[in-house]
XYZ file of C-alpha atoms in Angstrom:
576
model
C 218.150 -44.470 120.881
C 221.140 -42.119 119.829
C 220.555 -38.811 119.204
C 222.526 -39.122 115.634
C 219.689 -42.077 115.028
C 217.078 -39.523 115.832
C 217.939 -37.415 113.180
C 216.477 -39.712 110.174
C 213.198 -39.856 112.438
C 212.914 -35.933 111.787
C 214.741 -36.596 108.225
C 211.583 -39.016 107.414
C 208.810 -36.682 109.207
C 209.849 -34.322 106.753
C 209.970 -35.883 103.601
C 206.953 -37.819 104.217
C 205.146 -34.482 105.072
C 206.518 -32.750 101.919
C 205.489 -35.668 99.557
C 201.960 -34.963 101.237
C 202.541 -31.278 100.615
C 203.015 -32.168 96.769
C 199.978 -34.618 96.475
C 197.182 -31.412 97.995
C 198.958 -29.232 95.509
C 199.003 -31.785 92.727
C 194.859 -32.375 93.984
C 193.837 -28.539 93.854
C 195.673 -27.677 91.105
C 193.420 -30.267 89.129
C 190.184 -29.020 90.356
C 188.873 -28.637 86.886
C 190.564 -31.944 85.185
C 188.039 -33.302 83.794
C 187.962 -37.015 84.558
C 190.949 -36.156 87.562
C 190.266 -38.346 90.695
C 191.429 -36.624 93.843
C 194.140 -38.687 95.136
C 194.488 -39.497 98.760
C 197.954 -40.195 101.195
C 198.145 -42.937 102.965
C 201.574 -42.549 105.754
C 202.456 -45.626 107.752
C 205.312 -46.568 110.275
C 208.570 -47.381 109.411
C 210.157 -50.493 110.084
C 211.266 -50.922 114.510
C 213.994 -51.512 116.226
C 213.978 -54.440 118.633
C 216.116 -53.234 121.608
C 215.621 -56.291 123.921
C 213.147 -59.085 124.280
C 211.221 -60.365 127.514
C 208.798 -63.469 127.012
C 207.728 -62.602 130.237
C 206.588 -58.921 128.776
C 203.352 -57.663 126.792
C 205.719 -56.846 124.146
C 209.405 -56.301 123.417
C 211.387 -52.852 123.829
C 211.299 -51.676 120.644
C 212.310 -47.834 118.902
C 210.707 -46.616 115.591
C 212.553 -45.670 113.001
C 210.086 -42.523 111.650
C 207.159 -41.903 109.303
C 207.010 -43.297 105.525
C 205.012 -42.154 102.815
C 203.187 -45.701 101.889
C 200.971 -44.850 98.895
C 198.958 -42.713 97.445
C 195.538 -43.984 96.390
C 193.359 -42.993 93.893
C 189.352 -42.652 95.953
C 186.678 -44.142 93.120
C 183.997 -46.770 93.238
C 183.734 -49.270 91.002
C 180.235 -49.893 91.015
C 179.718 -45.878 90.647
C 181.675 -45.960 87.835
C 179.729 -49.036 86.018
C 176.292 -47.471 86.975
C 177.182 -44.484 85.401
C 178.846 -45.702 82.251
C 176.061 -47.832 81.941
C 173.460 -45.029 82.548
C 175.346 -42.284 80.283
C 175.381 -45.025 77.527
C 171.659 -44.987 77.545
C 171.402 -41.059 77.492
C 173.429 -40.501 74.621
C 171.120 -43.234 72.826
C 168.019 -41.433 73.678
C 169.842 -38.108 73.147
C 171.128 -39.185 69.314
C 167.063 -40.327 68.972
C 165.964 -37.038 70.127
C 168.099 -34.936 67.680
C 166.948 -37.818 65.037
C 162.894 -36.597 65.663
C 163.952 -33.087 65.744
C 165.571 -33.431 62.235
C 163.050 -35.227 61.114
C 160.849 -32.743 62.458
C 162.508 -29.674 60.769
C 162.519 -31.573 57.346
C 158.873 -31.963 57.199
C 157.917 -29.288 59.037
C 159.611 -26.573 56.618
C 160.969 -26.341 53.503
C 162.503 -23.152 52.333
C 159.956 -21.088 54.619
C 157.400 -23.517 53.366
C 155.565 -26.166 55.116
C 154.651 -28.763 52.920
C 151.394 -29.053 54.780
C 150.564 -25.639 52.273
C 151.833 -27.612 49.324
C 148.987 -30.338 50.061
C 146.540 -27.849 50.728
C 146.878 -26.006 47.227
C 146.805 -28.956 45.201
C 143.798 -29.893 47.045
C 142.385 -26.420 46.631
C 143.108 -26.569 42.684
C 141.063 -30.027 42.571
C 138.428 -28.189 44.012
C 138.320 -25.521 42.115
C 138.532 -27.722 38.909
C 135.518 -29.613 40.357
C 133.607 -26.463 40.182
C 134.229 -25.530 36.110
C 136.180 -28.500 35.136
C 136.878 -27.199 31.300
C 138.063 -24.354 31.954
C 142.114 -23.982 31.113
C 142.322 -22.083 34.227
C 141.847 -24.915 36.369
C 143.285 -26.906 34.386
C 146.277 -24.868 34.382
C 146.325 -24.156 38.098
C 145.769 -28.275 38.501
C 149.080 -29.040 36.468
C 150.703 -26.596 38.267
C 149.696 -27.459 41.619
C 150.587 -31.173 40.791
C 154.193 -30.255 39.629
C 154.614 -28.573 42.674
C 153.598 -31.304 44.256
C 156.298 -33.386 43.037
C 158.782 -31.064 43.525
C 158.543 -30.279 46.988
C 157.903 -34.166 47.930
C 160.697 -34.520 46.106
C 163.024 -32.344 48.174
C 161.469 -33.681 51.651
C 162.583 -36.671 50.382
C 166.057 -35.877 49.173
C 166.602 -33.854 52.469
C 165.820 -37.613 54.699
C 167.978 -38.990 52.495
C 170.979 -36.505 53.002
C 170.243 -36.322 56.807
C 171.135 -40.343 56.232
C 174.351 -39.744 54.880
C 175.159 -36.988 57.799
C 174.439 -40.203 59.874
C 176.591 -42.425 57.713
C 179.036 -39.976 57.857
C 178.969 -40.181 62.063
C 178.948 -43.680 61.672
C 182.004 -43.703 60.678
C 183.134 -41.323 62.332
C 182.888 -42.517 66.200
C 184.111 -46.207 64.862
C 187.478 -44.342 63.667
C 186.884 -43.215 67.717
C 185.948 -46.155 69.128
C 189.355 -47.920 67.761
C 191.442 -44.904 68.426
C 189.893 -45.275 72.191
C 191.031 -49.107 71.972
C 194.619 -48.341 70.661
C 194.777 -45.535 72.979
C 193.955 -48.106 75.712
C 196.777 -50.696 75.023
C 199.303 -47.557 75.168
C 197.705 -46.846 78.833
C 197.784 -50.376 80.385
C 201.215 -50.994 79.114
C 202.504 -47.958 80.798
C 201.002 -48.768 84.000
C 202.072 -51.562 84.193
C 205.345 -50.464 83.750
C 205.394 -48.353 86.709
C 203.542 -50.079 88.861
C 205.598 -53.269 88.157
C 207.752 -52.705 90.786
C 205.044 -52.483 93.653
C 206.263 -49.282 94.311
C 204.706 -46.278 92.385
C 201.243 -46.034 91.367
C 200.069 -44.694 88.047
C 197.233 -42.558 89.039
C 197.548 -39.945 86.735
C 197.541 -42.234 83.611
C 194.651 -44.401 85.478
C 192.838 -40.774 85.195
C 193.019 -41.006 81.899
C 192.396 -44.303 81.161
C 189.020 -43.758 82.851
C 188.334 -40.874 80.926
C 188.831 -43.190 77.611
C 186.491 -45.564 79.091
C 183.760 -43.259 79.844
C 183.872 -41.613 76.338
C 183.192 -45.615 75.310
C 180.662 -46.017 77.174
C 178.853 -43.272 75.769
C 179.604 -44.370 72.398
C 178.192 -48.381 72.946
C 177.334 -50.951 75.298
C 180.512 -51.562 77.111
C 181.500 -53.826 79.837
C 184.724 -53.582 81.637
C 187.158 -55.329 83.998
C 190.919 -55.008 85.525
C 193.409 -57.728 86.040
C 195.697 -58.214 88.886
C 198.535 -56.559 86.625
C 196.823 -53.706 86.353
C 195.698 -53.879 82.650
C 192.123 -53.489 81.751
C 189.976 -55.723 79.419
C 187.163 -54.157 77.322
C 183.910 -55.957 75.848
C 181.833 -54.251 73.295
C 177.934 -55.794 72.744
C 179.222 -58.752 74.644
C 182.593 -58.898 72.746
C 186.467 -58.597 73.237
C 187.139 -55.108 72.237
C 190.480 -54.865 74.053
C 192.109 -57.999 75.927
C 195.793 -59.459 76.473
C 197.026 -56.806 74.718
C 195.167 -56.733 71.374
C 192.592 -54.479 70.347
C 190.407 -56.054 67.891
C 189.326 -53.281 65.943
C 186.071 -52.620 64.249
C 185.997 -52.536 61.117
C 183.129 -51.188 58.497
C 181.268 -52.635 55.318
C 179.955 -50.692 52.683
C 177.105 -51.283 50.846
C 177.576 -50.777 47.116
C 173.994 -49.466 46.785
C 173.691 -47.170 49.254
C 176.993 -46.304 50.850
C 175.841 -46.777 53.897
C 178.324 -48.335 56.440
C 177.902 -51.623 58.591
C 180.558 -52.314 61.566
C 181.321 -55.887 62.345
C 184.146 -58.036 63.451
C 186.551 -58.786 61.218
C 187.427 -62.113 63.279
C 184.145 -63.548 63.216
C 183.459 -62.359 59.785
C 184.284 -64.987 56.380
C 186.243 -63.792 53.814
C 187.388 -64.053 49.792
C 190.621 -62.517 48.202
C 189.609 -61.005 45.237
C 192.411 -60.114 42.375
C 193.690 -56.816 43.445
C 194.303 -58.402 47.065
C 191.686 -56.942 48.866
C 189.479 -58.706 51.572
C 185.371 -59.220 50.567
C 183.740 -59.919 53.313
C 181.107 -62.072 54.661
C 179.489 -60.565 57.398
C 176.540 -62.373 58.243
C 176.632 -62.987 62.030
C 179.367 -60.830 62.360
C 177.825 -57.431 63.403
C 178.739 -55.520 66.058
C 175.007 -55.054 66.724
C 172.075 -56.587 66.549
C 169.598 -54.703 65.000
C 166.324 -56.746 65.088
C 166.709 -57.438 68.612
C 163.556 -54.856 70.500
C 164.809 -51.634 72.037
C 164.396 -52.018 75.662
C 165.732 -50.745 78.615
C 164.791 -54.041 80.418
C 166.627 -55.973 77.403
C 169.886 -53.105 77.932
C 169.182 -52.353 74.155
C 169.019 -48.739 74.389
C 172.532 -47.944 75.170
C 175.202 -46.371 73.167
C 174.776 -43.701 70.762
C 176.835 -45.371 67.643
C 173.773 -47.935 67.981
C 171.188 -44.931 68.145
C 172.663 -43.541 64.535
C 172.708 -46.922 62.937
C 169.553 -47.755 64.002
C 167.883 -44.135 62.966
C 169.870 -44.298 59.431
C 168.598 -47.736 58.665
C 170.520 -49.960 55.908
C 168.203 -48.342 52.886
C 166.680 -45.460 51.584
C 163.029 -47.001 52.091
C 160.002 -46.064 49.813
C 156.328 -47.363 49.904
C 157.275 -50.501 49.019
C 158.707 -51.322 52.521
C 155.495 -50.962 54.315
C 153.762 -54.176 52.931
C 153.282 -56.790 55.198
C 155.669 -58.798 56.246
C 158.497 -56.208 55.527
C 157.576 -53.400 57.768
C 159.394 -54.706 61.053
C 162.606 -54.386 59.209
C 162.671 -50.318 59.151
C 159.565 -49.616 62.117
C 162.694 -48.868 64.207
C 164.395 -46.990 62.000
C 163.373 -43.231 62.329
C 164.632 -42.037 58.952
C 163.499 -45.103 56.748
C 160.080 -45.342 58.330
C 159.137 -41.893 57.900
C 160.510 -42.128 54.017
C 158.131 -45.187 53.841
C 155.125 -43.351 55.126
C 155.658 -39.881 53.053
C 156.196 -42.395 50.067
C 153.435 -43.943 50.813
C 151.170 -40.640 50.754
C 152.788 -39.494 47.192
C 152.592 -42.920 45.687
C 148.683 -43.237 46.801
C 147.763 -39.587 45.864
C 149.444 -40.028 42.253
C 147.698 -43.609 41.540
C 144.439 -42.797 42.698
C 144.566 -40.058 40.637
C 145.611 -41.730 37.278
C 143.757 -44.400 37.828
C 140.796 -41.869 37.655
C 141.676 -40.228 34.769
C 142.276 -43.937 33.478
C 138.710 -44.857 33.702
C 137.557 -41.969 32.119
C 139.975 -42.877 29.598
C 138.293 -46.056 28.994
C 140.729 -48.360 31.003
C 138.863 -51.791 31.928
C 139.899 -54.824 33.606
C 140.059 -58.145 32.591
C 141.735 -60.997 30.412
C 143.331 -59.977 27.281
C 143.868 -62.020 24.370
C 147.305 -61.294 21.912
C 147.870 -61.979 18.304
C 150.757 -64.115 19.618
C 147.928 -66.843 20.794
C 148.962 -65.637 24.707
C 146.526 -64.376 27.340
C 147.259 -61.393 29.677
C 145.076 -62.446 32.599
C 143.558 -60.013 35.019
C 144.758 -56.684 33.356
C 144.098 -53.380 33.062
C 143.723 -51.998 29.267
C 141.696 -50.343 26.348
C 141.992 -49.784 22.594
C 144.432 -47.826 21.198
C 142.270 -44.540 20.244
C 144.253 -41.130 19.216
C 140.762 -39.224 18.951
C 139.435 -40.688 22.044
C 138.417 -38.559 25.451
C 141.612 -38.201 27.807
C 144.182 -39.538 25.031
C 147.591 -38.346 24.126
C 148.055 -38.465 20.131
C 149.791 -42.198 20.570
C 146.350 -42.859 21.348
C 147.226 -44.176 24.656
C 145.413 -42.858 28.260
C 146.528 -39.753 29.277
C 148.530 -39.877 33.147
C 148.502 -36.689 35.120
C 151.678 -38.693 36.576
C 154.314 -40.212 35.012
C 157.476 -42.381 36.007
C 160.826 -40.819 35.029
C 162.622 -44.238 33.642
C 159.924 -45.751 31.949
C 156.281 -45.388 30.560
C 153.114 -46.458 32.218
C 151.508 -48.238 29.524
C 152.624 -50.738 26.972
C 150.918 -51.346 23.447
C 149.963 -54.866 22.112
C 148.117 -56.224 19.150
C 145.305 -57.684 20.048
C 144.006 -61.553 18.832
C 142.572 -60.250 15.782
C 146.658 -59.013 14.779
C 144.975 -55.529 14.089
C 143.464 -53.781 16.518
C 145.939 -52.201 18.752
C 145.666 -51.960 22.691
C 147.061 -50.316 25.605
C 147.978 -52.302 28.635
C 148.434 -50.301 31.932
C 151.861 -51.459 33.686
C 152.097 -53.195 36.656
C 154.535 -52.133 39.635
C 157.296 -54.710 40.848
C 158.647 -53.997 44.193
C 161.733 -55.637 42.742
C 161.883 -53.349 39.839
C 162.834 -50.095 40.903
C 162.090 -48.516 37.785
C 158.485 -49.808 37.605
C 157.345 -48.048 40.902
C 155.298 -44.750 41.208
C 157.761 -43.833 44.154
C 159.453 -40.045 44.346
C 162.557 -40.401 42.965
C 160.821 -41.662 39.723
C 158.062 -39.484 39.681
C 156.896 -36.850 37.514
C 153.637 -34.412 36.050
C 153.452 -35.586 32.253
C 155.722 -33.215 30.253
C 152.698 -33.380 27.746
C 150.669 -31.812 30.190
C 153.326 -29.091 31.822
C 153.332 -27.427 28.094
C 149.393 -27.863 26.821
C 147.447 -28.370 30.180
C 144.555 -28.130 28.350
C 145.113 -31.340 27.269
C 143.145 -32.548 30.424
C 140.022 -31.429 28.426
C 137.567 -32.571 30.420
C 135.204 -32.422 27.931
C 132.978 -35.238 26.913
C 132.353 -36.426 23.265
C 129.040 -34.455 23.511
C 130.928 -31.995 24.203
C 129.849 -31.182 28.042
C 131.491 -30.815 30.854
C 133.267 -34.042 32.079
C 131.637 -33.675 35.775
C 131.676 -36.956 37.440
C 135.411 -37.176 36.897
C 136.179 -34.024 38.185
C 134.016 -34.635 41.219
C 135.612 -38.213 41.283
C 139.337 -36.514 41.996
C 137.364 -34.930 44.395
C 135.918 -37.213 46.791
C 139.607 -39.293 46.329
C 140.927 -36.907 48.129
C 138.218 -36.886 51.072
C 137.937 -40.743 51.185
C 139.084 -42.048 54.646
C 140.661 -44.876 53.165
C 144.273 -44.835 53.863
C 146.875 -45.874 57.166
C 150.238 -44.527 57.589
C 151.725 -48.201 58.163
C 150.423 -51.688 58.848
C 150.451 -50.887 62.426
C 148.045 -48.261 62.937
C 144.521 -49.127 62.513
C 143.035 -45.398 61.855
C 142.352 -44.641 58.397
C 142.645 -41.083 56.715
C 142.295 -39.080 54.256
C 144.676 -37.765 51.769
C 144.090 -33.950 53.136
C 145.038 -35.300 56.850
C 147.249 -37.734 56.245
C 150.302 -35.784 56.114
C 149.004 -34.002 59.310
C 148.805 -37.151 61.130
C 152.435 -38.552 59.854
C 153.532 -35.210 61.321
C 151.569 -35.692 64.543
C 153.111 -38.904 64.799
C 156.745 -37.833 64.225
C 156.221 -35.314 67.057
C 154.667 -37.643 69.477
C 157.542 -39.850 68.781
C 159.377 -37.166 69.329
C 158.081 -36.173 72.859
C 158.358 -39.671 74.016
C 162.138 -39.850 73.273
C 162.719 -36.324 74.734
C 160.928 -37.213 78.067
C 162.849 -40.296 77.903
C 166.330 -38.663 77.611
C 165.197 -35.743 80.487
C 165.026 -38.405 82.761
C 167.875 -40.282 81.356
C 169.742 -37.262 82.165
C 168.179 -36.355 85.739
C 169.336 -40.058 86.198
C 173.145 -39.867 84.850
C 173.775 -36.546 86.667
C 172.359 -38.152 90.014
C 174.856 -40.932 89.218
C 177.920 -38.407 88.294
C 176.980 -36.237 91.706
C 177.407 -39.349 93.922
C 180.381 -40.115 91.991
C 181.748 -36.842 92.492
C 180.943 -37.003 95.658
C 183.529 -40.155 95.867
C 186.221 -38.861 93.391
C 185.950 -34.976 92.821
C 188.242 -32.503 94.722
C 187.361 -31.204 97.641
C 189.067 -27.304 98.211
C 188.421 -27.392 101.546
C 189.237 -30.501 102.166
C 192.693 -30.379 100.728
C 193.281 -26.906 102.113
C 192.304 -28.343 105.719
C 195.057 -31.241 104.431
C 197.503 -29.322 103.238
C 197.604 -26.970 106.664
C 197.925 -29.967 108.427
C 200.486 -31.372 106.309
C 201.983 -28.246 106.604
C 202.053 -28.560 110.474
C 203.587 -31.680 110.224
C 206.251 -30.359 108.639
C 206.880 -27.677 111.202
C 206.813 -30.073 113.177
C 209.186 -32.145 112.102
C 211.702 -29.425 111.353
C 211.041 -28.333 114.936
C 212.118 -31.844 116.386
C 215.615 -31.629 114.294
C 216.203 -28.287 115.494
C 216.302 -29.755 118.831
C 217.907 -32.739 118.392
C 220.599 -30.740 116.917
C 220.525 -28.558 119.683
C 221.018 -31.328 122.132
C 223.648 -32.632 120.079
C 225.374 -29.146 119.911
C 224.767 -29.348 124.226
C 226.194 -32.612 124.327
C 229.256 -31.981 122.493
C 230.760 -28.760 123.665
C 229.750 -29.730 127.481
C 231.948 -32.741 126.747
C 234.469 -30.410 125.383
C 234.938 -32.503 122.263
């Protein structure tokens, strides 16, 4: 081969070398990228220079024309990469449910340096005591008291569930504005890589680095499935549907209930829709959610993976009360952290306050049965009594008097009896559909009657003794095991342990998800080391690489020098 032709072999040893050079620099001055996958050269021969050919020879006489740098490859595995999306997906659901308990936990456990447990405890002491010298306007006092603390402090464990549910709502929101900032983000990526790589030439790696890093922060987020084309773009499917594909991003969108606030995502291109006046969209979205969430949690099902799924499903699409706990309704918020424990502390206030005025209601006279009207109707199976303003446990409407009342309307309602003189009293019944009707906490309160003249209560008979058996009545209600925390649990309580065991249960819910999400995690960070293992820089790797690179180069620069030399030789021995 000339000598002048042996130049561009040392030109290309060089260059090819140097490129290397750049690519170790470019690999350990990303050590700490997060989401940067080491990138690896790949050098290959250049095309050869057929001098002569021989059939009768092994092969023909042939010269190479150098080194070229062929590509440079980024080092990942794809089933690494879908194990561990898949696996962080379910960690950051059972990590979302873990903070959920401990929340939960926090709210009932304290309340301005309080535990509610104490609040329980003194109203149960004061029912005690009042069992021991029931006229007295001590007791009486301390029982009114006692009761409106009662509703007070149930009142703010309630209102702080239902504010940790708007924190959620607020998330909710939130990571969706994410999620399709992720997708947008995503079209940008693949139509810049493609771009580049277009030519067969270049590869992308740096922006595939980042479109990685996009898709991991997904599939933290939900239930993601991925794939890449031949072109180089990648397709995205969220809970089985196109997220990102053919460059769209079908964005998802939210619902809001008027009620509550609370946000629903679902697909605006499965969804139905009506224009209302101002222009605006009102959706249908019945089949249209994003997820599913009636389907079982189950890691066998892959139902336990994302953590937007986590908050929706601890948040729950209502602020729930006792109402919710009847059967038949109860599988619609048992998975919902936040609206079941709402339904079970409901539950406890609601039972402690009728009970109670229900006793105070038969001492009052209440009965039950059929009651005739002056209109010529019949009120069948109710409870009532005559309308007596001197009577034991009566206010001066002559009416039974309620330790507990409802805020937005009153407990009893007055009739005239068949005779169209005699007037009656007719206790109230609750409708779950009414709202207003229900002994619940947000419409709950201790008789304002009572709160300024306790001694109202009396407890004295018309003889004038001491009303005993109702004191000791209140008494034994609250030591009656008669009471579950939901239709699923077969243990009944009293009303002094039930809040303990709603408490035990929260924590032993809580314990399951945390041992859940320590293994979860033991699990994604096995997954990430063997990943790392596959993509993460290695310094001594690349500084073993870039010596040799080096030497390459030295090499290389060596051969020119003596070509040159030669050259140099040639040329003034030939006196040219």
């Amino acid at each position: 081969m000339p000598l002048m032709g042996s130049l561009y072999i040392g030109s290309s040893g060089l260059q090819t070398s140097q490129n290397a050079l750049n690519t170790t620099a470019h690999n350990l001055s990303n050590v700490d990228t997060t989401g940067y996958t080491r990138q690896q050269v790949q050098q290959s021969n250049r095309a050869y220079v057929t001098l002569s050919t021989d059939p009768k020879s092994i092969s023909n006489k042939q010269t190479g024309l150098g080194v070229t740098y062929s590509r440079v490859k980024q080092v990942r595995d794809y089933f690494l990469d879908k194990t561990y999306r898949k696996e962080s997906g379910r960690s950051m659901f059972y990590e979302v449910s873990t903070e959920v308990m401990e929340e939960v936990e926090s709210q009932l456990g304290e309340l301005n340096g309080e535990a509610f447990q104490t609040t329980m405890t003194d109203f149960w002491t004061a029912i005690q005591e009042l069992s021991k010298d029931p006229s007295s306007s001590v007791t009486q006092g301390m029982l009114v008291q006692r009761a409106t603390e009662f509703v007070q402090r149930a009142g703010a464990v309630y209102s702080g569930l239902s504010s940790y549910q708007n924190n959620l709502n607020t998330q909710i929101k939130q990571n969706v504005d994410k999620i399709n900032k992720y997708g947008n983000q995503l079209l940008t990526l693949n139509d810049q890589i493609r771009a580049i790589e277009g030519g067969g030439i270049e590869h992308a790696n740096d922006l595939r680095d980042a479109r990685n890093q996009i898709l991991d922060e997904l599939a933290e987020l939900t239930n993601m499935t991925f794939s890449e084309d031949r072109y180089g773009s990648v397709s995205v499917q969220i809970e089985g549907v196109d997220f990102v594909k053919d460059g769209t991003c079908y964005e998802i969108a939210l619902k809001t209930d008027e009620a509550t606030g609370f946000y629903t995502p679902f697909w605006p291109q499965d969804a139905t829709y009506t224009v209302r006046a101002d222009g605006t969209r009102d959706y249908n979205i019945d089949g249209a959610e994003v997820f599913d969430l009636s389907v079982e949690i189950s890691s066998d099902l892959n139902t336990d993976i994302g953590g937007l799924k986590a908050m929706l499903l601890a948040r729950g699409d209502h602020r729930a009360n006792y109402t919710d706990l009847a059967e038949g309704k109860y599988d619609s918020v048992s998975q919902s952290v936040v609206m079941n424990i709402q339904g079970e502390f409901d539950q406890m206030i609601h039972n402690v306050v009728t009970k109670v005025n229900d006793i105070l209601a038969k001492a009052a006279g209440v009965q039950t049965g059929d009651l005739k009207l002056a209109d010529g109707t019949t009120r069948p199976n109710v409870r009532y009594c005559v309308s007596n303003p001197n009577g034991y446990m009566r206010m001066e409407d002559g009416s039974p008097i309620q330790l507990f009342t409802k805020v937005t309307t009153d407990g009893y309602e007055k009739v005239i009896g068949e005779d169209g003189v005699t007037e009656y009293w007719i206790m109230k019944d609750e409708d779950p559909d009414s709202p207003e009707s229900l002994y619940t906490i947000g419409n709950l309160q201790v008789n304002p009657a009572l709160t300024k003249e306790p001694s109202k209560l009396g407890f004295r008979l018309a003889d004038g003794s001491e009303d005993k058996e109702t004191a000791d009545a209140l008494k034994a209600a609250f030591t009656e095991e008669a009471y579950t925390l939901n239709p699923n649990v077969q243990k009944k309580t009293t009303f002094v342990d039930y809040y303990t065991d709603l408490v035990s249960q929260v924590s032993n819910s809580g314990y399951v998800f945390r041992s859940i999400y320590e293994n979860q995690v033991s699990t994604v960070e096995a997954t990430q080391s063997a990943r790392e293992q596959v993509i993460g820089v290695s310094t001594d790797e690349e500084l073993s690489n870039m010596i040799k690179f080096q030497n390459a180069y030295n090499a290389s620069s060596r051969y020119i020098n003596v070509i040159s030399e030669m050259l140099e030789h040639i040329l003034s021995t030939l006196g040219v």
